[in-house]
PDB file of C-alpha atoms in Angstrom:
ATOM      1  CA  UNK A 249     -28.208  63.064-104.580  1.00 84.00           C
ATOM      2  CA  UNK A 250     -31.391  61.370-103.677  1.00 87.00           C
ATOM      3  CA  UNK A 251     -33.497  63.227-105.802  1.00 88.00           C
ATOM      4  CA  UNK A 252     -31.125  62.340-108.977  1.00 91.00           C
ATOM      5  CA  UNK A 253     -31.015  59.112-108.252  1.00 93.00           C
ATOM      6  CA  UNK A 254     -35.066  59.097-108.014  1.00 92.00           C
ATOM      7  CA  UNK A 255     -35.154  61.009-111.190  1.00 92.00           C
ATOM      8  CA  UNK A 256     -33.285  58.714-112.896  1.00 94.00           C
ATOM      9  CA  UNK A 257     -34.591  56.040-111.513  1.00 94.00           C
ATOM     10  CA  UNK A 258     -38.189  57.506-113.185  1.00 92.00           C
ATOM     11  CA  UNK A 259     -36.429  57.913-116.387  1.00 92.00           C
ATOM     12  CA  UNK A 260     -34.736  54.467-117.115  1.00 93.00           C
ATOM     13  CA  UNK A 261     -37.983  52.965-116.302  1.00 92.00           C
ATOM     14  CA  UNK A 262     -39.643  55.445-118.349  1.00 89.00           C
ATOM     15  CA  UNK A 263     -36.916  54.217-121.427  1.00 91.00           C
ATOM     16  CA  UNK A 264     -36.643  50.141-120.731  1.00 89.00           C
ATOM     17  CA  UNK A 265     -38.492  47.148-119.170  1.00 91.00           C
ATOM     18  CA  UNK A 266     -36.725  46.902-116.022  1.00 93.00           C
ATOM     19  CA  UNK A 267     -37.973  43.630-114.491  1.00 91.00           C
ATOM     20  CA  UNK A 268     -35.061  42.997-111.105  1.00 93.00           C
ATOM     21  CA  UNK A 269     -33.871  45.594-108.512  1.00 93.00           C
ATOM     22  CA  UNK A 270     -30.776  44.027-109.526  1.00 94.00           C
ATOM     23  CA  UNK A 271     -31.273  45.088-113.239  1.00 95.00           C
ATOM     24  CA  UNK A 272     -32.313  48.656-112.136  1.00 95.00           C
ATOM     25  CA  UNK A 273     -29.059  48.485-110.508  1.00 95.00           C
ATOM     26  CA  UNK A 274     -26.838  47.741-112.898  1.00 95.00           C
ATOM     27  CA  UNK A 275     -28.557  50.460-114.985  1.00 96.00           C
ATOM     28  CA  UNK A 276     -27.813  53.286-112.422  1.00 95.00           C
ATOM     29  CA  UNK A 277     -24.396  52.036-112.628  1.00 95.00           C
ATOM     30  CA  UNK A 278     -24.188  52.708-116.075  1.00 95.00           C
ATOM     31  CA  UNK A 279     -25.322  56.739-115.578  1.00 94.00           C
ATOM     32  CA  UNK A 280     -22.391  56.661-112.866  1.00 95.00           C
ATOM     33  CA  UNK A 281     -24.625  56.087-110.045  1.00 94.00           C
ATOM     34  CA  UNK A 282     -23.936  53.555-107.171  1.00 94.00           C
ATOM     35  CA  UNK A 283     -26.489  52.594-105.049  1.00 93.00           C
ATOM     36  CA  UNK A 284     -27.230  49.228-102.456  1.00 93.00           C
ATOM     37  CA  UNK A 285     -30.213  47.430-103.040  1.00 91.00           C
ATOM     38  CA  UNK A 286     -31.414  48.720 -99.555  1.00 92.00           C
ATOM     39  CA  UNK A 287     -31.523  52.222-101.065  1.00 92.00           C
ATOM     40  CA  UNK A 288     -32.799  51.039-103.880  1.00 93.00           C
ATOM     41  CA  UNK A 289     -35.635  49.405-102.098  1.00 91.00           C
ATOM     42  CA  UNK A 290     -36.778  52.347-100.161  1.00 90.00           C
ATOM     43  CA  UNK A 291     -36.748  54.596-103.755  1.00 91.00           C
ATOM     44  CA  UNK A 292     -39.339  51.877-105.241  1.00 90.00           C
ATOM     45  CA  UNK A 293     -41.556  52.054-101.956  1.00 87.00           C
ATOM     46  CA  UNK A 294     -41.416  56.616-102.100  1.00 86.00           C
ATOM     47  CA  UNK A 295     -41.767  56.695-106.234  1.00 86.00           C
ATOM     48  CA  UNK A 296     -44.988  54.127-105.559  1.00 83.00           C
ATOM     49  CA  UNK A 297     -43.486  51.933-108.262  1.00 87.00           C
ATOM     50  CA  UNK A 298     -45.018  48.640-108.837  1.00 86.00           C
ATOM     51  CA  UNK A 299     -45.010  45.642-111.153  1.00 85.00           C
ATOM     52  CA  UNK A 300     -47.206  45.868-113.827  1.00 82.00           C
ATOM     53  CA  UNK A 301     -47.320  43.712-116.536  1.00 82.00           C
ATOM     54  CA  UNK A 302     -45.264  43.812-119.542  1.00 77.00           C
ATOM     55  CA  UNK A 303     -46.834  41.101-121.667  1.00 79.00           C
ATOM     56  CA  UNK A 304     -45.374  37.518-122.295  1.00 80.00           C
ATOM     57  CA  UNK A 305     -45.623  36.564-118.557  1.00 81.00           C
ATOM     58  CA  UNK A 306     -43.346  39.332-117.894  1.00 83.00           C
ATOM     59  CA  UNK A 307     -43.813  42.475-115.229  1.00 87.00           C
ATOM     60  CA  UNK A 308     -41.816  45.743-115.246  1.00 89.00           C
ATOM     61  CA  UNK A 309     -42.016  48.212-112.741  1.00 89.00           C
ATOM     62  CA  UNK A 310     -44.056  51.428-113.524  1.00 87.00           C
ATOM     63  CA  UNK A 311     -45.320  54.095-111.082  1.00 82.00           C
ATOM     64  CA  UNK A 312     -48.590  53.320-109.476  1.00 73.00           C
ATOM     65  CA  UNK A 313     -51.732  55.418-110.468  1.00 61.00           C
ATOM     66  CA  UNK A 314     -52.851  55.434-106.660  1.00 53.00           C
ATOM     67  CA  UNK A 315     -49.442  56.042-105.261  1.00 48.00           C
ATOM     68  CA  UNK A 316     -49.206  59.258-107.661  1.00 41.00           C
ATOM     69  CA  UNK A 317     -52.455  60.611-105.836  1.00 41.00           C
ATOM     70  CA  UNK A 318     -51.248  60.207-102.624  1.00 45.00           C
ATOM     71  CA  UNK A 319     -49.990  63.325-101.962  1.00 50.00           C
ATOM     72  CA  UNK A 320     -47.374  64.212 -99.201  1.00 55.00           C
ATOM     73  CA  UNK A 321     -48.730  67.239 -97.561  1.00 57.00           C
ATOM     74  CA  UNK A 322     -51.978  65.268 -96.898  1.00 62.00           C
ATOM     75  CA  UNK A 323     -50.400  62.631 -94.863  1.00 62.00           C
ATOM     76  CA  UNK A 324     -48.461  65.339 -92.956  1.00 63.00           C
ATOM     77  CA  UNK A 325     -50.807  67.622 -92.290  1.00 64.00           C
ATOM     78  CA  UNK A 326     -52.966  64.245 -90.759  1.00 72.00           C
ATOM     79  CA  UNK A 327     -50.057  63.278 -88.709  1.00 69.00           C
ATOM     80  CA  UNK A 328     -49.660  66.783 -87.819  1.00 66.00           C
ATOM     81  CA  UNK A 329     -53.264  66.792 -86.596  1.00 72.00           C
ATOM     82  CA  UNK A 330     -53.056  63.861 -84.626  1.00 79.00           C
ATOM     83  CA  UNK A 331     -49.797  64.425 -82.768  1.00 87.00           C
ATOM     84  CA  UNK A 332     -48.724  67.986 -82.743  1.00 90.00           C
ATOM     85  CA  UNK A 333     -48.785  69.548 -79.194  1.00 92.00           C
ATOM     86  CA  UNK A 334     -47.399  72.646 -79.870  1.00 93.00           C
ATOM     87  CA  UNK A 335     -44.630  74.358 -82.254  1.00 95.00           C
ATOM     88  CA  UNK A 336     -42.180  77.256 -81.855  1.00 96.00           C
ATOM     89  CA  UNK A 337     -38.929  78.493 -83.246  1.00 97.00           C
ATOM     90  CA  UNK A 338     -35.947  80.900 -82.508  1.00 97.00           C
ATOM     91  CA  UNK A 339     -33.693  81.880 -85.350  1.00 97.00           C
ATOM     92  CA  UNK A 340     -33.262  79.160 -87.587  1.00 97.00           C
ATOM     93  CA  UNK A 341     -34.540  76.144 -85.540  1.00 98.00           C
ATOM     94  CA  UNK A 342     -38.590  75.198 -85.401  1.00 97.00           C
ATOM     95  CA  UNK A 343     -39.415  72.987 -82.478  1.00 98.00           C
ATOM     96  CA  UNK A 344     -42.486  71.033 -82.110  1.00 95.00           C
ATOM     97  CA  UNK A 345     -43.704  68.781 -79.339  1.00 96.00           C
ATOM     98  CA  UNK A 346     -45.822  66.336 -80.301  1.00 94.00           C
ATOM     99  CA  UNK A 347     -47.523  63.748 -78.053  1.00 93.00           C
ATOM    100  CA  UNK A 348     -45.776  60.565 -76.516  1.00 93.00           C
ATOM    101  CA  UNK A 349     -44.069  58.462 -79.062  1.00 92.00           C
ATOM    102  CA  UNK A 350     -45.534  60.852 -82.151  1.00 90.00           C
ATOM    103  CA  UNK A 351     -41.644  62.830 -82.895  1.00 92.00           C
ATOM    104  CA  UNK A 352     -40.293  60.065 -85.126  1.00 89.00           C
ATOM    105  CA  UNK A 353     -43.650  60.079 -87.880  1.00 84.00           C
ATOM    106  CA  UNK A 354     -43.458  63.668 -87.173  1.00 86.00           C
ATOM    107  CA  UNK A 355     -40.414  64.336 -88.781  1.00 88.00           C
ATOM    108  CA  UNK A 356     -40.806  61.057 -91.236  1.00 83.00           C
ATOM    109  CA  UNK A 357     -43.407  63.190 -92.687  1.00 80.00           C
ATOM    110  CA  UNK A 358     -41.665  66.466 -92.780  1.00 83.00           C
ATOM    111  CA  UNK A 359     -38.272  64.699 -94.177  1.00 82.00           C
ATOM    112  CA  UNK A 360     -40.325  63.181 -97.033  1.00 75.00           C
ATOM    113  CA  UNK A 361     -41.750  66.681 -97.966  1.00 74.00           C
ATOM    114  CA  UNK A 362     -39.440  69.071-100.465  1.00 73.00           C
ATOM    115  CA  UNK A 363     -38.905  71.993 -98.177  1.00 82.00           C
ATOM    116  CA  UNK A 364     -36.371  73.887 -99.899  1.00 82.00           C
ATOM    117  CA  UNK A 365     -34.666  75.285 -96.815  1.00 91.00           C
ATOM    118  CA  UNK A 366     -35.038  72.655 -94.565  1.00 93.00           C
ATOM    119  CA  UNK A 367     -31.573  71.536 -93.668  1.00 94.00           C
ATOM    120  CA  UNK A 368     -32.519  68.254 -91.414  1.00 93.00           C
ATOM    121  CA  UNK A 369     -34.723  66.806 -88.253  1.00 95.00           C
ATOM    122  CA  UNK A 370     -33.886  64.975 -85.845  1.00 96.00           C
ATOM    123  CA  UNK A 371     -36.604  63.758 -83.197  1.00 95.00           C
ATOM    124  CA  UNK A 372     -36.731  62.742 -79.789  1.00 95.00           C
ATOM    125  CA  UNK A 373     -39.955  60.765 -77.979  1.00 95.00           C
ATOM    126  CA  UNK A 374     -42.195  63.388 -78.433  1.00 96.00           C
ATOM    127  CA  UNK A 375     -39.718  66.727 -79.436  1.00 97.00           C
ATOM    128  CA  UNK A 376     -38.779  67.522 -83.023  1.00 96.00           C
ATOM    129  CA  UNK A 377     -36.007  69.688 -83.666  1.00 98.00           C
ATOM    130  CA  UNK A 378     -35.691  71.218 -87.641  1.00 97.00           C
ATOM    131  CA  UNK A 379     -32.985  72.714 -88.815  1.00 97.00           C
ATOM    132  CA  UNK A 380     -33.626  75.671 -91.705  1.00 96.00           C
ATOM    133  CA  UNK A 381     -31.242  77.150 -93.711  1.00 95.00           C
ATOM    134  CA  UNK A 382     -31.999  80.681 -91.982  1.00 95.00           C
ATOM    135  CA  UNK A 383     -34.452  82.315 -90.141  1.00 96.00           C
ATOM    136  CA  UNK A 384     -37.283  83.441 -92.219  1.00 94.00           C
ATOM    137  CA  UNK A 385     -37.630  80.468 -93.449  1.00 93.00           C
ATOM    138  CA  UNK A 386     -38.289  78.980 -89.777  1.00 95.00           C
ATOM    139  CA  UNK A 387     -41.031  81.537 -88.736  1.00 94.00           C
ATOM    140  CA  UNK A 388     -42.375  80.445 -92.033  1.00 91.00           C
ATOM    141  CA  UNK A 389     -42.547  76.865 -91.603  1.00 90.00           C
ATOM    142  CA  UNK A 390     -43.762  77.429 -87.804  1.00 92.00           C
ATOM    143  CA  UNK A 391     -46.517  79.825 -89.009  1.00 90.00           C
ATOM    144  CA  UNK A 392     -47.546  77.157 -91.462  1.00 85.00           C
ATOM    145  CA  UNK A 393     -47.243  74.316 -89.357  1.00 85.00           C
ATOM    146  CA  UNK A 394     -49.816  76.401 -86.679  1.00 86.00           C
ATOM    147  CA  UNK A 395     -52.006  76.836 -89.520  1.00 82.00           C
ATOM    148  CA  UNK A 396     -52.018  73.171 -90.541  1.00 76.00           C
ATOM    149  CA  UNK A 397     -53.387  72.528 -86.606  1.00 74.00           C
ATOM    150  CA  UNK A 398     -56.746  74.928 -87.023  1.00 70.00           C
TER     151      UNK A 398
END
């Protein structure tokens, strides 16, 4: 759902000058999908959209050329770095410990990546509990997640 709504989003500004969140909107709403402006908000901020100008004193949004370099797996493997303690899993569930405070960016970073298989996260102070679809796929992501720390 959130990836068709961000796709969409990317294609109607692709197609008009969309100036308002509450224009962008209203033009969701006309390809059948409802969103709040909250959600709407945060989709601008991931896509890196900005406001760039549209002539006439105008500004449309448009995806940023530095946001499209930032790339995801960077900032995660740097958070990784920085706060992974150690990682583990049994069956389908990967557990990391991370230092004091660290769990919540942990798995920020990991819920903002496109893991097929990864079901959820849900983090503690400094434990981070992810949820695969089955368990290959979690000795995978551990084994990559140890290699990401040498």
């Amino acid at each position: 759902m959130k990836n068709d709504r961000q796709k969409t989003i990317l294609s109607i500004i692709a197609e008009e000058s969309v100036e308002t969140q509450e224009q962008l909107l209203s033009l969701l709403l006309e390809r059948g999908i409802v969103a709040t402006q909250a959600t709407i908000s945060r989709d601008i901020k991931q896509l890196h959209l900005v406001k760039a100008p549209a002539g006439q004193g105008k500004y449309r949004y448009a995806v940023s050329d530095h946001g499209s370099k930032i790339h995801v797996a960077d900032k995660l493997q740097t958070i990784f770095r920085e706060s992974i303690v150690n990682v583990d899993y049994a069956q389908n569930l990967v557990v990391i410990h991370t230092m004091s405070g660290l769990a919540n960016g942990a798995a920020a970073a990991l819920d903002g990546m496109e893991i097929d298989q990864l079901i959820g996260t849900l983090a503690g102070d400094d434990t981070v509990l992810i949820i695969m679809r089955d368990n290959e796929s979690a000795a995978e992501l551990a084994t990559s997640i140890r290699t990401m720390l040498h």
